[in-house]
Amino acid sequence: MLLILLGVFTACTPFSIANSSMVNDTLIAQAIYEQAFSFSKEGNMDSSIHYYNKAAHEFKKLKYWEQYINSRIGTGWIMYENGKYKEALDTLLNTLYDGLSLLGEIHPSIASCYDNIGNIYGNMGNTEMELAYYNKA
């Protein structure tokens, strides 16, 4: 259903073929991201992680860096919510590293990443690191 609607959308817009392909790819990536979010709300965490990773891959191909970083933050957050603190921490630290180089220090997604890392450290009982990351956020 979604792909049919996307095809209709691009057929009706005054973009070149290259631009319409990019519009389709962007809409598909966003739909994948939204599916990940829906799965997380339903409690289907494995599917949510799968779709956040898939969205990150699509946004990376498009070089939509903010959405790429936000998708990876989503993956880390779901891992955290499932008590997989070590995996979540690894994911979010790598995301932070990439995000700093792609988005810069002063960006809402970077602040979100710092905050989420602080949450993980707090739940792992490391108050010193928790506060350090909260302060950076």
XYZ file of C-alpha atoms in Angstrom:
137
model
C 0.000 0.000 0.000
C 2.728 2.452 0.977
C 4.764 1.843 -2.160
C 1.718 2.423 -4.333
C 1.060 5.733 -2.590
C 4.688 6.755 -2.934
C 4.558 6.017 -6.655
C 1.423 8.132 -7.039
C 3.013 10.959 -5.068
C 6.106 11.159 -7.229
C 4.117 10.745 -10.440
C 2.160 13.885 -9.548
C 5.062 16.121 -8.552
C 7.066 18.342 -10.907
C 10.454 16.814 -10.076
C 12.963 15.335 -12.442
C 13.336 11.561 -12.405
C 16.446 11.831 -10.216
C 14.637 14.049 -7.718
C 11.541 11.836 -7.691
C 13.736 8.860 -6.875
C 15.249 10.798 -3.978
C 11.779 11.800 -2.775
C 10.713 8.145 -2.885
C 13.846 7.051 -1.017
C 13.304 9.742 1.608
C 9.663 8.807 2.115
C 10.552 5.135 2.342
C 13.297 5.820 4.899
C 10.885 7.933 6.966
C 8.212 5.218 6.781
C 10.740 2.657 7.995
C 11.651 4.947 10.909
C 7.993 5.405 11.808
C 7.480 1.630 11.676
C 10.344 1.207 14.144
C 8.697 3.716 16.454
C 5.341 1.930 16.147
C 6.916 -1.413 16.995
C 8.526 0.119 20.086
C 5.148 1.472 21.250
C 3.623 -1.996 20.749
C 6.399 -3.583 22.815
C 7.840 -5.466 19.837
C 11.414 -4.539 20.617
C 13.241 -6.918 18.266
C 11.300 -5.596 15.291
C 11.810 -2.042 16.496
C 15.585 -2.509 16.608
C 15.522 -4.120 13.169
C 13.598 -1.212 11.657
C 15.648 1.495 13.414
C 18.784 -0.129 11.991
C 17.181 -0.354 8.571
C 16.125 3.316 8.744
C 19.655 4.306 9.784
C 21.039 2.458 6.763
C 18.618 4.234 4.407
C 19.243 7.681 5.894
C 23.002 7.107 5.695
C 22.706 6.308 1.967
C 20.783 9.558 1.532
C 23.319 11.461 3.673
C 20.525 12.694 5.938
C 22.792 12.794 8.926
C 20.368 14.000 11.584
C 17.855 11.266 10.762
C 20.695 8.731 10.567
C 21.870 9.666 14.068
C 18.310 9.725 15.421
C 17.689 6.240 14.053
C 20.796 4.961 15.798
C 19.715 6.699 19.002
C 16.406 4.835 18.650
C 18.274 1.535 18.427
C 20.269 2.338 21.550
C 17.199 3.477 23.442
C 15.314 0.242 22.698
C 18.316 -1.785 23.871
C 18.359 0.305 27.054
C 14.619 -0.227 27.576
C 15.227 -3.976 27.335
C 17.913 -3.885 30.014
C 20.742 -4.443 27.534
C 22.800 -1.639 29.053
C 26.207 -2.682 27.693
C 24.901 -3.025 24.121
C 22.967 0.233 24.421
C 26.013 2.033 25.788
C 28.225 0.734 22.975
C 25.647 1.736 20.368
C 25.144 5.211 21.798
C 28.843 5.918 22.330
C 29.507 4.990 18.687
C 26.519 7.083 17.648
C 27.836 10.026 19.656
C 31.258 9.700 18.023
C 29.712 9.668 14.538
C 27.214 12.373 15.431
C 29.872 14.769 16.636
C 31.726 14.460 13.341
C 28.564 14.688 11.220
C 26.460 17.222 13.120
C 28.877 19.071 15.388
C 28.858 19.581 19.144
C 25.877 21.951 19.293
C 22.920 19.961 17.973
C 19.714 18.634 19.586
C 20.459 15.059 18.480
C 23.868 15.231 20.146
C 22.240 16.508 23.348
C 19.777 13.612 23.171
C 22.637 11.168 22.753
C 24.475 12.591 25.783
C 21.261 12.423 27.819
C 20.566 8.803 26.868
C 24.135 7.806 27.730
C 23.651 9.502 31.097
C 20.483 7.456 31.637
C 22.375 4.245 30.978
C 25.208 5.111 33.331
C 22.643 6.020 35.975
C 20.934 2.658 35.667
C 24.299 0.929 35.814
C 24.957 2.725 39.116
C 27.729 4.994 37.840
C 26.528 8.360 39.149
C 29.751 10.169 38.279
C 29.495 9.291 34.581
C 25.728 9.825 34.641
C 26.170 13.409 35.820
C 29.064 14.061 33.448
C 26.913 13.104 30.437
C 23.869 14.980 31.739
C 26.023 18.091 32.056
C 27.191 17.717 28.457
C 23.587 17.382 27.308
